PDB file of C-alpha atoms in Angstrom:
ATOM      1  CA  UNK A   1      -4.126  10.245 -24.270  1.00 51.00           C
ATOM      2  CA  UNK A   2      -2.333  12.707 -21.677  1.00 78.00           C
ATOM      3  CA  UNK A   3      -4.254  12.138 -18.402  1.00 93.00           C
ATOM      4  CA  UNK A   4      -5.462   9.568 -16.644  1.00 94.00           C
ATOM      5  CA  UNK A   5      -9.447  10.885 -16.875  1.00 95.00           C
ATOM      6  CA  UNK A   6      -9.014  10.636 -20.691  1.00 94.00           C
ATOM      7  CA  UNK A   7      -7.762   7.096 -20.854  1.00 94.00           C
ATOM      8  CA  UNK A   8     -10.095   5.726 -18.236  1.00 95.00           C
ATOM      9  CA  UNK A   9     -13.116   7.636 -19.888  1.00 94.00           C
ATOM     10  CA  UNK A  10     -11.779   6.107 -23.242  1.00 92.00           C
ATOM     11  CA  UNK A  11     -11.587   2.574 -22.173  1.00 92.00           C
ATOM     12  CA  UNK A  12     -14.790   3.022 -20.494  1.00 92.00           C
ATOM     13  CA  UNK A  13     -16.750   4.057 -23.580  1.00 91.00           C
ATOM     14  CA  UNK A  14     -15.097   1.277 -25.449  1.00 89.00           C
ATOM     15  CA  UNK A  15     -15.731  -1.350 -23.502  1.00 88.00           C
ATOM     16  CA  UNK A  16     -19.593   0.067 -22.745  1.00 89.00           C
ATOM     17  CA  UNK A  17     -18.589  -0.500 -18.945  1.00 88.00           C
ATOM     18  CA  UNK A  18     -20.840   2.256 -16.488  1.00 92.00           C
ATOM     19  CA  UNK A  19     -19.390   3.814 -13.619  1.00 93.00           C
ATOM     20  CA  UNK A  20     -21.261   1.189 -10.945  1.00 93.00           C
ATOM     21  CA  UNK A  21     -19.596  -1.438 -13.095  1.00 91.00           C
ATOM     22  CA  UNK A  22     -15.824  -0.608 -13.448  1.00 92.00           C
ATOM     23  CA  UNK A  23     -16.215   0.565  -9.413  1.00 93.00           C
ATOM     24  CA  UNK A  24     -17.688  -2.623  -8.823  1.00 91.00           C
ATOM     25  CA  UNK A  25     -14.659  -4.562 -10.836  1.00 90.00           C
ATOM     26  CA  UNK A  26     -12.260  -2.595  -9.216  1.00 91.00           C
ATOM     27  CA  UNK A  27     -13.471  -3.140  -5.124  1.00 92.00           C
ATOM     28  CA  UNK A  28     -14.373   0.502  -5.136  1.00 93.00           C
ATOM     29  CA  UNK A  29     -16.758   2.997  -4.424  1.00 94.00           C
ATOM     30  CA  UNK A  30     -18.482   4.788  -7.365  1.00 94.00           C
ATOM     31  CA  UNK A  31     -17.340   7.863  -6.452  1.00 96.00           C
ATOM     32  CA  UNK A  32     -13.599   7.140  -6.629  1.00 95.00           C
ATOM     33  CA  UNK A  33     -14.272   5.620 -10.330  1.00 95.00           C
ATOM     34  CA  UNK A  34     -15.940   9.538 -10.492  1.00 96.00           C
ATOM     35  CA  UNK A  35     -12.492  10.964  -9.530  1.00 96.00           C
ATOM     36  CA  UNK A  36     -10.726   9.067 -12.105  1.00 95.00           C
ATOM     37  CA  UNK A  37     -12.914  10.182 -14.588  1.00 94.00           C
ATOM     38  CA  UNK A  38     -13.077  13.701 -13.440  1.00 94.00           C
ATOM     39  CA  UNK A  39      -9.706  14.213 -13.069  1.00 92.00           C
ATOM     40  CA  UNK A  40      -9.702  14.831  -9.212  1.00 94.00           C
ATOM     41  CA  UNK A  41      -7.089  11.455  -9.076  1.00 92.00           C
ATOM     42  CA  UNK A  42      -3.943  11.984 -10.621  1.00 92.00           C
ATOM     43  CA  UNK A  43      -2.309   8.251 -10.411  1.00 91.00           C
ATOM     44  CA  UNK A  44      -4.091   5.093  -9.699  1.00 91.00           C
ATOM     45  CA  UNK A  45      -1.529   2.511  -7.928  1.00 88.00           C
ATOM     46  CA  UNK A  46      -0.940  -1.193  -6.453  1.00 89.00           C
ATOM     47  CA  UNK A  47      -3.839  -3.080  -6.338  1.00 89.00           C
ATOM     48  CA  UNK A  48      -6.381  -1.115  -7.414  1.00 91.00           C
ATOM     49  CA  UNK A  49      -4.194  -0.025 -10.680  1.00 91.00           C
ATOM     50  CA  UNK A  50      -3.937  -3.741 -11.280  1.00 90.00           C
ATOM     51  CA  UNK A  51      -7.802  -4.515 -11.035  1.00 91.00           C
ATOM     52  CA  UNK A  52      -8.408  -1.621 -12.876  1.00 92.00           C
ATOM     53  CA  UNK A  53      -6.099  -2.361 -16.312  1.00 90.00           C
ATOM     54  CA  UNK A  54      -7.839  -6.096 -16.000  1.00 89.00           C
ATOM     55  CA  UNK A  55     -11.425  -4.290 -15.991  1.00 89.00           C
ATOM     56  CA  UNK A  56     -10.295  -1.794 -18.915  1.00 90.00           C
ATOM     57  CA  UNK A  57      -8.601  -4.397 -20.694  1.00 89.00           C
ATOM     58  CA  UNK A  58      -5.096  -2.427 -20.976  1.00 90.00           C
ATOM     59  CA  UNK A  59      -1.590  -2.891 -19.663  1.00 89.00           C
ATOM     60  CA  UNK A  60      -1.250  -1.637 -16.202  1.00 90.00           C
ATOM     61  CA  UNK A  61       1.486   0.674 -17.350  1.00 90.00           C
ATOM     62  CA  UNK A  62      -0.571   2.193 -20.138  1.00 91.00           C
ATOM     63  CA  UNK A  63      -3.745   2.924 -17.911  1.00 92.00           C
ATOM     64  CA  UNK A  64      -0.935   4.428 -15.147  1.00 91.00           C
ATOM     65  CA  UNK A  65       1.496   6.404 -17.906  1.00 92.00           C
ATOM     66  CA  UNK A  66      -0.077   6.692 -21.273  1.00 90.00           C
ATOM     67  CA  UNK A  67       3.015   5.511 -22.181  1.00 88.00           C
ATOM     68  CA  UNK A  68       3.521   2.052 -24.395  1.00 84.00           C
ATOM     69  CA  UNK A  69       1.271   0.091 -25.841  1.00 85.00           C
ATOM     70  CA  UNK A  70      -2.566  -0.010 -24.674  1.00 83.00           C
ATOM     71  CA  UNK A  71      -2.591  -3.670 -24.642  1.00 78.00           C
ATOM     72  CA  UNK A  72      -0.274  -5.396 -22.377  1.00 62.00           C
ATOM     73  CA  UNK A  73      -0.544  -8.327 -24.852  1.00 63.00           C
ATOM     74  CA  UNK A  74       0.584  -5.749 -27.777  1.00 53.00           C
ATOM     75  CA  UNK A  75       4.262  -5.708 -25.634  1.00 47.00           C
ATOM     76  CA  UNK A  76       5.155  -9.641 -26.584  1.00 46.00           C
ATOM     77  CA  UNK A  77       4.062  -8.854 -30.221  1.00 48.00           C
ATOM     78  CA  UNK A  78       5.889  -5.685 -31.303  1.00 48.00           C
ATOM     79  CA  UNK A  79       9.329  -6.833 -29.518  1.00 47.00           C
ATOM     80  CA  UNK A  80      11.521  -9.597 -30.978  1.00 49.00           C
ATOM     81  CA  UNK A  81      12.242 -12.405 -28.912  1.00 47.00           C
ATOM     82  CA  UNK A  82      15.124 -12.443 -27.160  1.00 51.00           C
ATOM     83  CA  UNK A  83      15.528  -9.195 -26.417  1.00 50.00           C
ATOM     84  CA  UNK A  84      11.753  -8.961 -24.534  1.00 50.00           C
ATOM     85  CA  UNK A  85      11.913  -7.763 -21.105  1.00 55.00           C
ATOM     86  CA  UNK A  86       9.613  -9.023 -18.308  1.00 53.00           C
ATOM     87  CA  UNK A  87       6.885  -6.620 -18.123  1.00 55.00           C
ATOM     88  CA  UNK A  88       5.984  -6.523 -14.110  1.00 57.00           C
ATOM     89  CA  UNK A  89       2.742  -5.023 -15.274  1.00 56.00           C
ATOM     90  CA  UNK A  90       1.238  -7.276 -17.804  1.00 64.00           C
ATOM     91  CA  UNK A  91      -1.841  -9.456 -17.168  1.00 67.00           C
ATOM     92  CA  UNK A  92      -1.962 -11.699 -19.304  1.00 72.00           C
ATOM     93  CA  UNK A  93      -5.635 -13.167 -20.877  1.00 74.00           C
ATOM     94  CA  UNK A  94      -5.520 -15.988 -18.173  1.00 78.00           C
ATOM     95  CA  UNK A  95      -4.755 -13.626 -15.230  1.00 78.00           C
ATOM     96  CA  UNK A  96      -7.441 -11.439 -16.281  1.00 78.00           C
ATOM     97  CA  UNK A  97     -10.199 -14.181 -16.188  1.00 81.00           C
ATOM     98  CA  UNK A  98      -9.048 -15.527 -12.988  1.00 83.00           C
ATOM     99  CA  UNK A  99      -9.427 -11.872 -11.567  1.00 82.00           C
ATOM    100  CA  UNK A 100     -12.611 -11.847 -12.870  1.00 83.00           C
ATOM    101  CA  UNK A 101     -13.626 -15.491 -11.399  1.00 87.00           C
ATOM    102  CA  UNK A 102     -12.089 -14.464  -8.128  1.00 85.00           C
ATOM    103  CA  UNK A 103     -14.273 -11.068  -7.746  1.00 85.00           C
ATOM    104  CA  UNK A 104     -17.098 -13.137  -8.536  1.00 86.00           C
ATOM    105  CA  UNK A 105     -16.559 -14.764  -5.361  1.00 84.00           C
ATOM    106  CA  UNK A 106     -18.304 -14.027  -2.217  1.00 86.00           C
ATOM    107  CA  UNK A 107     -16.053 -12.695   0.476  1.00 82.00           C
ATOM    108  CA  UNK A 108     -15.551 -16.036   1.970  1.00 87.00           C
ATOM    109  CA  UNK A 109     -14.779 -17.806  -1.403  1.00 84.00           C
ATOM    110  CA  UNK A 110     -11.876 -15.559  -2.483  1.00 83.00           C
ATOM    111  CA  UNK A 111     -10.824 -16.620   1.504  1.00 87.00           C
ATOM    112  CA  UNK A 112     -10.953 -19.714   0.785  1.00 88.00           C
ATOM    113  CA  UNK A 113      -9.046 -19.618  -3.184  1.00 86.00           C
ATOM    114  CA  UNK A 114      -6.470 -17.569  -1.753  1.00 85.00           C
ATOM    115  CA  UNK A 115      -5.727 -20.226   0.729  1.00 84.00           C
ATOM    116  CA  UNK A 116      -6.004 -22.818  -1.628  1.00 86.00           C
ATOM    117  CA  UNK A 117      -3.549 -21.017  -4.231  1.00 82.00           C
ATOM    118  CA  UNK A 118      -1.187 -20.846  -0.961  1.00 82.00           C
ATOM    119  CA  UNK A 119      -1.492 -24.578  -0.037  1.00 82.00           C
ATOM    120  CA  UNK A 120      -0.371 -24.996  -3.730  1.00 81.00           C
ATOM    121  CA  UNK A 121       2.620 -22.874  -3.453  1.00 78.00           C
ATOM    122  CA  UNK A 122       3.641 -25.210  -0.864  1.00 78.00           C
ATOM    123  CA  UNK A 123       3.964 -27.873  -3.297  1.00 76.00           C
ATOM    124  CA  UNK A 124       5.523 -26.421  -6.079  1.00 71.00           C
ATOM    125  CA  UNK A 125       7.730 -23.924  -4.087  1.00 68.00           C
ATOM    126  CA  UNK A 126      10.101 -23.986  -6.932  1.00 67.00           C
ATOM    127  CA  UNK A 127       7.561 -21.875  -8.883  1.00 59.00           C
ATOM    128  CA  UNK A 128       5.466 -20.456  -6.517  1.00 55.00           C
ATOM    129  CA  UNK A 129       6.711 -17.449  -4.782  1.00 52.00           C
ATOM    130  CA  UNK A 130       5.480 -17.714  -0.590  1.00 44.00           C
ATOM    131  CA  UNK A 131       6.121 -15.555   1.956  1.00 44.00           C
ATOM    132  CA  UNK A 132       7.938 -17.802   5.098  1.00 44.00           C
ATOM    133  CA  UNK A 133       4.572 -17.407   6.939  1.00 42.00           C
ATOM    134  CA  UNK A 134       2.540 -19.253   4.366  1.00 42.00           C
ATOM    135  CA  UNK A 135       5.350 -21.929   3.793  1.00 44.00           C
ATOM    136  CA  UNK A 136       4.939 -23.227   7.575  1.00 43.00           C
ATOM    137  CA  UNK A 137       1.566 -23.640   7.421  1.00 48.00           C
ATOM    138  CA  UNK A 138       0.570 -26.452   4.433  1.00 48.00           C
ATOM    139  CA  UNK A 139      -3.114 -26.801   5.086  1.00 51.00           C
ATOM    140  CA  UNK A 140      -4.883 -24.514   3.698  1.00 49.00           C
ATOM    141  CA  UNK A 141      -7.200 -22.662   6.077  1.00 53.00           C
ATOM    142  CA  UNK A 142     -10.661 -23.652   4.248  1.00 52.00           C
ATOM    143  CA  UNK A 143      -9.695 -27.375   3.925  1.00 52.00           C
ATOM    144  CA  UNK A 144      -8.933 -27.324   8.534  1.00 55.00           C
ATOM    145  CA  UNK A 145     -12.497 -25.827   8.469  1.00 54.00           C
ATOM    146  CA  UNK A 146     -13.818 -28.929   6.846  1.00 53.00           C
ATOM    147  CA  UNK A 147     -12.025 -31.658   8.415  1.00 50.00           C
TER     148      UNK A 147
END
């Protein structure tokens, strides 16, 4: 597929996903899902590339590029190990589900996770990347609004 319309149309129609739906997945309005699809938006990038790929079930890099393979599982499978580079772009099947379980949250829910998945970097530093604002503060902000 050469444009981004074609593969976003593609994935679209093979997943059975409607406009509403993929603009709903992705935190965006219907009409900029329309612009994909039309053509009108060249490149799709950051965030909402990311939330897209997980909707369309594709590597971030394919949905962006067209280039290398449509699954960003496909990328562990068709390179021998040991010579695999990290893929910034994959989403893995567990990072797609928690996307999925964190947009079904209401506003303040996601709020609340995201502090939560903070207060837990605090504790496993070593494998939990935190910016130096969130390491000072250890309590998450949802669990001081209970106490």
């Amino acid at each position: 597929m050469s444009s981004l319309a074609e593969r976003v149309e593609d994935r679209m129609k093979a997943l059975g996903l409607r406009q509403v739906d993929l603009a709903r997945l992705c935190q965006v309005a219907p009409a900029s899902v329309a612009q994909w699809r039309n053509g009108r938006t060249k490149e799709i990038a950051g965030e909402k590339l990311l939330l897209a790929a997980a909707a369309l079930q594709c590597s971030p890099k394919w949905l962006a590029t067209g280039k290398g393979p449509m699954d960003a599982n496909a990328i562990a499978s068709q390179t021998p190990i040991g010579t695999r580079e990290p893929d910034p772009w994959q989403i893995d099947a567990t990072a797609r589900e928690a996307l999925r379980m964190f947009q079904a949250l209401p506003p303040l829910g996601q709020a609340e996770a995201l502090d939560y998945l903070k207060y837990l970097g605090t504790k496993h530093p070593s494998s939990f990347k935190t910016t130096g604002a969130q390491q000072r503060d250890p309590v998450p902000s949802a669990a001081k609004r209970a106490a």
